[in-house]
Amino acid sequence: MSDSGQSPGQGSRMLNVPSQSFPAPSSQQRVASGGRSKVPLKQGRSLMDWIRLSKSGKDLTGLKGRLIDVTEEELKKHNKKEDCWICIRGFVYNVSSYMEFHPGGEDELMRAAGSDGTDLFDQVHRWVNYESMLKECLVGRMAVKPAIPKGLLPKSQMISTKEGPSSPSYDWFQTDSVVTIVIYTKQKDIHLDSIIIDHQNDSFRAETIIKDYSYLIHIGLNHEVQEDFSVRVVENVGKIEIVLKKTENISWKCLGHPLEKHNSLIPKKDTGLYYRKCQLISKEDVTHDTKLFCLMLPPSTHLQVPIGQHVYLKLTITGTEIVKPYTPVFDSLLSEFKEPVLPNNKYIYFLIKIYPAGLFTPELDHLQIGDFVPVSNPEGNFKISKLQEVEDLFLLAAGTGFTPMVKILKYALINVPSLRKVKLMFFNKTEDDIIWRSQLEKLAFEDERFDVEYVLSAPTSEWKGKQGHISPALLSEFLNRSSEKSKVLLCICGPTPFTEQGIKLLHDLNFSKDEIHSFTA
Ligand code: FAD
Ligand code: NAP
């Protein structure tokens, strides 16, 4: 089940792929983007085009299908655009034919030419599965082991830094019927969404997120346990108790044997993404192109996606593993607030727009009820503490950029006592594109603190509301605080150029960095 293997074709380090082909080359979004490591791709250079080329049977390595052991001296020689080899996690790829398809552009790729690019790739696109994407470019293995990237240290796995958390530890005890694993995080702000547990066959995996670190318990259990288990967090002391039910009432002499990276504390950014297969339970139309997908977690998984975070979904498209990020929502804006209060939340909901000419979403749309989709551990840098004592919450969303706002909005209305006002400015092309419009209006009717305004870029002539794109005039009218010195949080999410432009405008309006949270990959 784990995708943490390091060999080509099996690896798990998944990277974002959306910018490779989205927005369309001619669209305003692409023209305006030009920002961080995004280079407009030429026509015919989308991810799908690359998959087609790599499956064409063309010899992309120049080695006629042979795999070789590559010395460091040999690697260094291949440092030109037309002859470019890069080592990623001990495997060497000839990326010359991939150059034009790389979303970050040739120059970014050339930074790793003839050398070990593992750290560079991890920094930029930690979750792209290069092993799968570049498998036809594989030249061979490094003859000498490359420098081991951080996070894969085999011996002393505990990293103790001044900034990092003090070393967590674990223990276990048993009664006739249960085995209890106790994790001592030595940290106060630990909640049920800080721990992710997967129990598959005899492999037990519990990853605890402690600040920006990941503490892993990974054990091959010595005896069988039942599928379901319970998890309890004693928040004030940072203790986590996982109670496993024995299948047989026998006394265990030991818990089991350590598996990969067991008892390690490593920076979260250096961990691979772990996937478990979730079952598609339902799929409902929300707008003409957006659907609500419900996925069910396996019974032996405990996973609650923290508010404001996303996960990656993985599909194999014409033989290549592709992952894309999606932000879980609730099943409805009006349903009772369930997370993170209910520990046994087994369902994850997503609002997903289907792009007919897209790579991933049409495949997702073709899944049948009952099919399985691998879902990763959560990622993202939104911290719920940002909402503490907030009085005015302003949400700026464009299209599916609405998705992170769903949980934030509900959490704030229910759990932030200081809150006076929540305003959502929702940018769409047409009225038909507005996600959950009637629910938003019902919520605004029921809760006087909440207000929603729509801005349409391509309305019909009947539209009486606001029109256009994000602008200083729209924002200065919208962002009226409840008092001059009120504590404010602004959240912004949508197409990258929309978000970048919005941030700039907010700075121009004198909102500080700390008052703005933008959602990006
Ligand atoms: P792509 O293949 O990326 O194509 C998108 C569009 O570009 C299509 O209209 C396609 O026609 C056009 N296009 C692509 N290539 C070309 C070409 N060569 N020529 C012309 N046109 C082209 N989305 C959601 O719906 N819900 C979410 O909750 C969500 N959460 C996200 C969270 C994060 C952190 C991020 C970064 C993104 C999120 N997204 C979400 C967006 C999502 O990850 C995908 O980018 C999106 O689903 C598009 O995927 P796709 O492969 O189907 O489309
Ligand atoms: P869309 O329907 O194409 O656009 C929504 C609105 O934004 C439209 O009014 C559109 O105007 C406007 N817009 C687009 N580009 C703009 C720009 N450069 N400047 C100002 N306004 C602009 O949006 P979508 O197809 O739903 O796409 C949603 C985006 O949000 C995707 O890029 C997705 O990756 C991103 N997203 C990110 C996260 C996250 O980071 N956590 C989560 C969810 C979604 P026009 O009519 O002029 O195009």
XYZ file of C-alpha atoms and ligand atoms in Angstrom:
622
model
C 0.000 0.000 0.000
C 2.855 2.358 0.797
C 4.156 4.261 -2.165
C 7.329 5.152 -0.452
C 9.543 2.876 -2.521
C 12.458 4.527 -4.252
C 12.675 2.631 -7.502
C 11.527 4.029 -10.839
C 7.932 3.316 -11.601
C 7.066 2.617 -7.975
C 8.204 5.764 -6.256
C 5.901 7.975 -4.335
C 7.341 11.432 -4.474
C 4.523 13.078 -6.273
C 4.730 16.492 -7.749
C 2.261 19.025 -8.890
C 1.480 18.881 -12.508
C -1.314 21.409 -12.981
C 0.795 24.243 -14.268
C 2.106 22.080 -17.067
C -0.974 22.472 -19.100
C -3.175 24.826 -17.162
C -4.307 27.457 -17.892
C -4.570 27.009 -21.634
C -1.699 28.630 -23.543
C -3.883 31.333 -25.016
C -5.811 32.143 -21.865
C -5.538 35.321 -19.898
C -4.413 33.343 -16.865
C -1.386 31.997 -18.675
C -0.456 35.289 -20.267
C -0.677 37.072 -16.949
C 1.027 34.380 -14.926
C 4.714 34.650 -15.768
C 5.449 34.434 -12.022
C 7.424 31.964 -9.950
C 9.041 29.274 -12.090
C 6.219 29.199 -14.577
C 7.165 29.382 -18.218
C 4.527 29.371 -20.950
C 4.743 26.062 -22.762
C 4.663 25.947 -26.519
C 1.674 24.383 -28.279
C 1.989 20.601 -28.243
C 4.106 20.602 -25.099
C 1.494 19.725 -22.469
C 1.847 16.866 -20.023
C -0.377 14.754 -22.253
C 1.908 15.475 -25.204
C 4.868 14.315 -23.111
C 3.083 11.117 -22.115
C 2.351 10.449 -25.784
C 5.992 11.000 -26.787
C 7.330 8.870 -23.954
C 5.015 6.021 -24.981
C 5.870 6.316 -28.678
C 8.696 3.801 -28.443
C 11.280 6.453 -29.395
C 14.705 5.844 -27.815
C 14.832 8.747 -25.328
C 18.087 7.750 -23.638
C 20.214 7.042 -26.700
C 21.128 3.699 -25.105
C 18.734 1.504 -27.105
C 17.008 0.187 -23.988
C 20.206 -0.703 -22.095
C 20.555 0.373 -18.440
C 24.025 1.303 -17.250
C 25.784 2.103 -13.993
C 26.716 5.773 -14.063
C 29.813 7.118 -12.370
C 29.943 10.683 -11.062
C 32.520 11.556 -13.735
C 30.217 10.246 -16.458
C 27.222 12.120 -15.033
C 29.164 15.399 -15.036
C 29.906 15.064 -18.770
C 26.209 15.170 -19.703
C 25.555 18.784 -18.832
C 24.288 20.302 -22.076
C 20.723 20.889 -23.229
C 20.999 18.377 -26.052
C 22.758 15.877 -23.787
C 21.475 16.371 -20.266
C 21.576 13.725 -17.548
C 20.206 14.318 -14.055
C 20.358 12.077 -11.001
C 17.185 11.890 -8.878
C 17.247 9.713 -5.792
C 20.089 7.563 -7.114
C 18.637 7.045 -10.607
C 19.989 8.840 -13.651
C 17.689 10.171 -16.365
C 18.455 11.610 -19.777
C 16.072 14.591 -19.708
C 17.047 16.212 -23.020
C 13.805 15.241 -24.753
C 11.777 16.278 -21.680
C 13.285 19.825 -21.629
C 10.557 21.498 -23.660
C 7.807 19.855 -21.640
C 9.130 20.931 -18.239
C 6.706 23.454 -16.685
C 9.524 25.290 -14.931
C 11.331 25.791 -18.237
C 14.622 24.594 -19.609
C 16.738 26.891 -17.443
C 15.356 25.450 -14.237
C 16.070 21.920 -15.418
C 19.573 22.894 -16.583
C 20.430 23.920 -13.013
C 20.666 20.216 -12.238
C 22.376 19.188 -15.493
C 25.111 16.616 -14.961
C 24.534 16.476 -11.216
C 22.334 15.207 -8.393
C 19.090 17.167 -8.707
C 17.202 15.434 -5.883
C 17.166 18.415 -3.529
C 16.336 20.830 -6.336
C 13.412 18.701 -7.497
C 12.181 18.181 -3.947
C 12.280 21.900 -3.231
C 10.190 22.789 -6.234
C 7.902 19.840 -6.949
C 8.313 17.376 -4.122
C 5.173 15.506 -5.114
C 5.645 14.991 -8.869
C 6.308 11.350 -9.518
C 9.402 11.775 -11.643
C 10.136 8.076 -11.405
C 6.945 7.412 -13.343
C 7.038 10.469 -15.602
C 10.630 9.909 -16.698
C 10.750 6.141 -16.739
C 11.432 6.020 -20.486
C 14.381 8.390 -19.895
C 16.100 6.123 -17.365
C 19.784 5.706 -18.117
C 20.581 3.627 -15.029
C 21.685 3.822 -11.430
C 24.514 5.813 -9.947
C 27.499 3.525 -9.546
C 28.458 5.386 -6.382
C 25.716 6.298 -3.949
C 24.831 9.985 -4.230
C 24.625 12.175 -1.183
C 21.622 10.924 0.766
C 18.958 13.593 0.793
C 17.784 14.882 4.116
C 15.000 12.767 5.511
C 16.413 9.473 4.341
C 19.167 9.241 6.927
C 19.489 5.564 7.692
C 21.293 5.659 11.030
C 20.586 8.482 13.395
C 17.072 9.280 12.307
C 16.223 11.643 15.097
C 17.019 15.146 14.063
C 17.346 17.443 16.991
C 17.561 21.066 16.085
C 16.989 24.169 18.140
C 13.903 25.003 16.084
C 12.499 21.458 15.909
C 10.265 19.872 18.541
C 11.894 18.046 21.441
C 12.189 14.351 20.624
C 8.861 12.590 20.787
C 8.747 8.981 21.917
C 6.344 6.079 22.095
C 5.500 3.187 24.337
C 2.943 0.408 24.413
C 1.052 -1.710 26.901
C -1.626 -4.375 26.734
C -4.576 -5.992 28.423
C -6.116 -9.334 27.444
C -8.104 -7.769 24.646
C -6.307 -4.587 23.535
C -2.884 -3.192 22.741
C -2.446 0.514 23.391
C 0.286 2.468 21.628
C 1.035 5.775 23.307
C 2.850 8.586 21.533
C 4.308 11.342 23.694
C 4.687 14.343 21.406
C 5.861 16.677 24.198
C 3.925 19.382 22.414
C 0.686 21.061 23.395
C -1.128 21.875 20.170
C -1.762 18.276 19.121
C -5.233 17.404 17.867
C -6.964 14.503 16.166
C -5.959 15.919 12.803
C -2.288 15.873 13.842
C -2.123 12.090 13.545
C -2.609 9.925 10.458
C -2.852 6.184 10.976
C -2.884 3.438 8.371
C -3.042 -0.187 9.266
C -2.669 -2.563 6.304
C -2.167 -6.292 6.806
C 0.432 -6.422 9.597
C 1.957 -3.016 8.818
C 1.029 -0.312 11.277
C 1.911 3.262 10.351
C 1.221 6.319 12.514
C 2.525 9.693 11.359
C 2.236 12.538 13.833
C 2.663 16.091 12.611
C 4.436 18.082 15.278
C 4.922 21.655 14.141
C 6.724 21.318 10.793
C 8.069 17.864 11.592
C 6.786 14.369 11.044
C 7.237 11.679 13.697
C 6.703 8.199 12.303
C 5.864 4.962 14.059
C 6.108 2.192 11.467
C 5.899 -1.344 12.736
C 5.213 -4.808 11.397
C 2.868 -6.018 14.140
C 3.666 -9.420 15.631
C 0.054 -10.501 15.967
C -3.222 -9.836 14.218
C -5.510 -7.012 15.307
C -9.011 -6.094 14.208
C -9.558 -3.615 11.389
C -10.983 -0.806 13.456
C -9.160 0.991 16.255
C -9.703 4.093 18.338
C -7.593 7.205 18.742
C -7.606 9.627 21.650
C -5.602 12.796 22.068
C -4.922 14.276 25.479
C -4.371 17.765 24.153
C -2.977 19.513 27.221
C -0.077 17.051 27.500
C 0.276 16.176 23.817
C -0.310 12.480 24.391
C -1.886 10.266 21.707
C -3.363 6.876 22.542
C -4.145 4.367 19.807
C -6.125 1.382 21.009
C -5.869 -1.712 18.801
C -8.207 -4.662 19.435
C -6.472 -8.019 19.542
C -7.928 -10.741 17.335
C -6.851 -13.376 19.867
C -6.645 -12.870 23.613
C -3.013 -13.818 23.914
C -0.193 -11.960 25.576
C 2.169 -10.203 23.141
C 5.867 -10.478 23.957
C 6.731 -7.525 21.787
C 4.836 -5.087 19.581
C 6.556 -6.098 16.348
C 9.543 -5.320 14.162
C 10.545 -1.851 12.937
C 9.750 -0.990 9.323
C 11.167 1.759 7.105
C 11.881 5.041 8.956
C 10.324 3.731 12.167
C 10.735 6.081 15.129
C 12.067 8.903 12.949
C 11.483 12.623 13.351
C 12.135 14.447 10.124
C 11.128 17.802 8.654
C 7.733 17.360 7.015
C 8.995 18.863 3.780
C 11.443 15.956 3.468
C 8.890 13.176 3.844
C 7.382 11.351 0.882
C 3.638 11.371 0.464
C 1.836 8.286 1.675
C -1.285 7.188 -0.223
C -4.171 4.933 0.753
C -6.920 3.752 -1.589
C -10.270 5.410 -0.984
C -13.524 4.257 -2.505
C -15.753 6.505 -4.593
C -19.105 6.526 -2.804
C -21.022 9.190 -4.712
C -20.720 11.910 -7.333
C -23.307 14.683 -7.613
C -23.661 17.598 -10.017
C -23.232 20.958 -8.280
C -22.997 23.245 -11.323
C -22.852 22.493 -15.061
C -19.169 21.538 -14.724
C -18.471 21.055 -11.022
C -19.263 17.917 -9.027
C -19.246 16.896 -5.393
C -17.234 13.697 -5.018
C -17.469 11.630 -1.847
C -14.631 9.223 -1.092
C -14.582 6.759 1.779
C -11.395 6.092 3.711
C -10.448 2.477 4.404
C -11.763 1.277 7.806
C -8.195 0.927 9.038
C -7.249 4.545 8.344
C -7.525 7.553 10.619
C -7.150 10.746 8.590
C -8.705 14.155 9.083
C -7.597 16.798 6.628
C -6.846 19.974 8.594
C -8.803 23.071 7.696
C -7.246 24.945 4.760
C -5.120 21.993 3.641
C -5.298 19.864 0.508
C -4.483 16.287 -0.484
C -3.299 14.762 -3.736
C -5.383 12.335 -5.758
C -3.535 9.892 -7.970
C -4.639 8.258 -11.197
C -2.723 6.221 -13.736
C -3.350 7.802 -17.121
C -2.054 5.884 -20.146
C 0.423 4.091 -17.932
C 1.776 7.148 -16.122
C 0.955 8.029 -12.534
C -0.446 11.539 -12.381
C -1.276 13.400 -9.195
C -3.217 16.633 -8.714
C -4.070 18.551 -5.544
C -7.664 18.942 -4.302
C -9.030 20.650 -1.209
C -11.566 18.704 0.858
C -14.828 20.464 1.705
C -17.915 19.500 3.702
C -20.851 17.732 2.074
C -22.769 20.982 2.443
C -22.296 24.463 3.858
C -25.433 24.033 5.901
C -24.803 20.600 7.428
C -23.671 20.426 10.996
C -20.044 21.191 11.593
C -18.388 17.791 11.928
C -14.668 18.261 11.940
C -12.482 17.945 13.868
C -14.956 17.011 16.598
C -16.036 13.632 15.273
C -13.112 11.216 15.388
C -14.617 8.579 13.102
C -15.085 10.766 10.087
C -14.691 8.296 7.276
C -15.720 10.400 4.315
C -13.834 13.034 2.369
C -15.759 15.385 0.080
C -14.344 17.310 -2.852
C -15.817 19.938 -5.144
C -14.093 19.314 -8.449
C -14.479 21.177 -11.717
C -14.309 18.900 -14.747
C -12.348 20.420 -17.641
C -13.404 18.538 -20.801
C -9.972 19.051 -22.377
C -8.086 18.575 -19.104
C -5.781 15.682 -18.343
C -6.908 14.541 -14.915
C -10.491 15.601 -14.271
C -12.111 13.772 -17.228
C -10.472 10.556 -15.938
C -11.736 11.318 -12.451
C -15.181 11.893 -13.876
C -15.088 8.500 -15.603
C -14.605 6.641 -12.323
C -17.511 4.431 -11.364
C -19.087 4.319 -7.914
C -17.113 1.678 -6.004
C -13.820 2.419 -7.802
C -10.732 3.249 -5.736
C -8.582 6.392 -5.849
C -5.315 6.792 -3.930
C -5.480 9.810 -1.595
C -2.345 11.289 -0.026
C -1.625 12.691 3.393
C -2.586 16.359 3.771
C -0.316 19.217 2.824
C -0.586 22.966 3.120
C 0.529 25.791 5.316
C -2.716 27.224 6.646
C -2.750 27.146 10.449
C -5.994 27.360 12.346
C -4.258 29.613 14.855
C -4.475 32.346 12.192
C -8.163 32.567 12.998
C -7.620 33.146 16.694
C -9.194 36.380 17.888
C -10.030 37.406 14.330
C -12.862 39.934 14.158
C -13.181 40.472 10.411
C -12.642 37.619 8.016
C -12.546 38.462 4.295
C -12.544 35.644 1.770
C -11.636 36.293 -1.874
C -12.306 33.269 -4.058
C -12.285 32.734 -7.821
C -13.881 29.618 -9.336
C -12.874 26.469 -7.453
C -10.634 28.695 -5.338
C -13.794 28.642 -3.225
C -12.893 25.170 -1.889
C -10.485 26.127 0.946
C -12.966 28.811 2.022
C -15.658 26.237 2.800
C -14.079 24.836 5.950
C -12.536 28.128 7.015
C -15.885 29.880 6.770
C -17.731 27.273 8.802
C -14.990 26.865 11.360
C -14.827 30.610 11.920
C -18.588 31.010 12.316
C -18.751 28.210 14.875
C -15.449 28.324 16.735
C -14.133 31.881 16.735
C -15.953 33.839 19.453
C -14.326 37.141 18.549
C -15.721 37.008 14.996
C -17.957 39.909 13.986
C -18.043 39.624 10.240
C -17.245 37.136 7.459
C -17.463 38.413 3.899
C -16.976 36.314 0.807
C -16.288 37.961 -2.541
C -16.794 35.230 -5.108
C -15.437 35.769 -8.643
C -16.854 33.677 -11.474
C -17.397 33.932 -15.184
C -21.185 33.514 -15.198
C -24.056 32.945 -12.755
C -24.110 29.278 -13.749
C -20.573 28.861 -12.458
C -21.360 29.909 -8.881
C -20.830 26.928 -6.616
C -23.427 26.374 -3.849
C -25.104 29.732 -4.525
C -28.361 28.908 -2.765
C -26.512 27.501 0.249
C -24.382 30.643 0.475
C -27.474 32.805 0.374
C -29.255 30.674 2.971
C -26.235 30.890 5.258
C -26.131 34.665 4.808
C -29.834 34.801 5.683
C -29.399 32.606 8.768
C -26.211 34.152 10.148
C -26.096 37.928 10.101
C -22.306 37.928 10.460
C -21.958 36.337 7.014
C -22.297 38.124 3.718
C -21.596 37.090 0.121
C -21.012 39.173 -3.005
C -20.600 37.805 -6.507
C -18.480 39.364 -9.220
C -18.935 38.033 -12.741
C -16.455 38.458 -15.578
C -18.774 37.304 -18.370
C -22.337 37.885 -17.172
C -25.470 37.879 -19.288
C -27.210 41.205 -19.911
C -29.704 40.381 -17.112
C -27.016 40.399 -14.404
C -27.523 43.327 -12.035
C -24.643 42.567 -9.681
C -20.953 43.409 -9.766
C -18.963 42.791 -12.922
C -15.333 42.557 -13.969
C -12.164 41.267 -12.380
C -10.461 41.799 -9.037
C -9.606 45.525 -8.855
C -8.711 48.276 -6.364
C -12.211 49.754 -6.647
C -13.964 46.449 -5.902
C -11.661 45.645 -3.009
C -11.718 48.994 -1.265
C -15.501 48.957 -1.261
C -15.652 45.353 -0.086
C -13.014 45.425 2.657
C -14.798 47.566 5.203
C -13.694 46.605 8.702
C -16.084 46.424 11.637
C -13.851 48.909 13.460
C -10.737 50.800 12.530
C -8.372 48.577 14.486
C -10.215 45.287 14.192
C -8.155 42.110 13.855
C -8.431 41.076 10.224
C -7.641 37.973 8.211
C -7.882 37.929 4.410
C -7.822 34.609 2.563
C -7.387 34.501 -1.189
C -7.539 31.601 -3.636
C -8.105 31.107 -7.346
C -6.121 30.944 -10.595
C -2.497 31.846 -9.778
C -2.512 35.231 -11.578
C -5.753 36.148 -9.816
C -4.188 35.339 -6.451
C -0.950 37.143 -7.237
C -2.781 40.233 -8.417
C -5.067 40.136 -5.379
C -2.132 39.976 -2.969
C -0.530 42.961 -4.645
C -3.745 44.963 -4.421
C -4.166 44.042 -0.746
C -0.646 45.255 0.000
C -1.442 48.476 -1.859
C -4.444 48.828 0.447
C -2.048 48.599 3.417
C -2.921 45.128 4.621
C 0.151 43.477 6.088
C 1.654 40.103 5.167
C 0.404 38.610 8.437
C -3.144 39.643 7.610
C -3.175 37.832 4.256
C -3.209 34.114 3.610
C -2.982 32.939 0.009
C -3.590 29.362 -1.061
C -1.181 27.883 -3.538
C 0.260 24.450 -4.257
P -5.477 20.436 -17.058
O -4.956 19.358 -17.944
O -4.545 21.044 -16.090
O -6.170 21.516 -17.966
C -6.910 22.588 -17.430
C -7.455 23.451 -18.567
O -6.423 23.893 -19.423
C -8.455 22.724 -19.451
O -9.505 23.585 -19.732
C -7.717 22.401 -20.677
O -8.582 22.472 -21.777
C -6.730 23.522 -20.767
N -5.521 23.004 -21.460
C -4.622 22.144 -20.972
N -3.646 21.933 -21.860
C -3.939 22.664 -22.941
C -3.319 22.856 -24.184
N -2.161 22.281 -24.492
N -3.924 23.680 -25.065
C -5.077 24.282 -24.772
N -5.698 24.147 -23.587
C -5.158 23.347 -22.691
N -9.557 22.049 -8.417
C -10.807 21.694 -8.083
O -11.671 21.534 -8.970
N -11.158 21.508 -6.766
C -10.264 21.657 -5.752
O -10.599 21.454 -4.584
C -8.921 22.036 -6.093
N -7.974 22.192 -5.138
C -6.718 22.585 -5.487
C -5.753 22.789 -4.497
C -4.502 23.227 -4.837
C -3.461 23.440 -3.748
C -4.184 23.488 -6.191
C -2.825 23.987 -6.587
C -5.103 23.241 -7.179
C -6.382 22.792 -6.848
N -7.322 22.521 -7.830
C -8.601 22.195 -7.469
C -6.953 22.469 -9.270
C -6.563 21.006 -9.665
O -5.409 20.602 -8.965
C -6.270 20.822 -11.176
O -5.342 21.777 -11.578
C -7.528 20.941 -12.022
O -8.451 19.934 -11.592
C -7.257 20.768 -13.518
O -6.842 19.482 -13.787
P -6.901 18.779 -15.223
O -5.708 17.873 -15.284
O -8.219 18.146 -15.475
O -6.759 19.952 -16.236
P -12.317 30.270 -13.688
O -13.734 29.863 -13.701
O -11.531 30.149 -14.955
O -12.141 31.761 -13.177
C -12.837 32.278 -12.061
C -12.825 33.794 -12.123
O -11.477 34.265 -11.981
C -13.345 34.321 -13.471
O -14.105 35.455 -13.254
C -12.061 34.642 -14.189
O -12.215 35.652 -15.180
C -11.215 35.168 -13.059
N -9.811 35.202 -13.439
C -9.121 34.275 -14.101
N -7.877 34.685 -14.302
C -7.775 35.902 -13.791
C -6.724 36.859 -13.705
N -5.542 36.641 -14.261
N -6.975 38.033 -13.110
C -8.183 38.290 -12.587
N -9.208 37.429 -12.660
C -9.010 36.252 -13.238
O -11.568 29.490 -12.514
P -11.456 27.931 -12.316
O -11.416 27.247 -13.665
O -12.503 27.495 -11.348
O -10.032 27.794 -11.681
C -9.829 27.900 -10.322
C -8.344 27.972 -10.006
O -8.174 27.935 -8.594
C -7.484 26.876 -10.612
O -6.353 27.483 -11.170
C -7.087 26.046 -9.406
O -5.809 25.470 -9.560
C -7.088 27.078 -8.287
N -7.318 26.470 -6.961
C -6.300 26.569 -6.070
C -6.471 26.026 -4.823
C -5.329 26.143 -3.823
O -4.292 26.629 -4.160
N -5.479 25.693 -2.605
C -7.664 25.420 -4.454
C -8.685 25.342 -5.389
C -8.506 25.883 -6.662
P -12.150 35.332 -16.776
O -13.545 35.111 -17.223
O -11.557 36.542 -17.381
O -11.294 34.118 -16.964
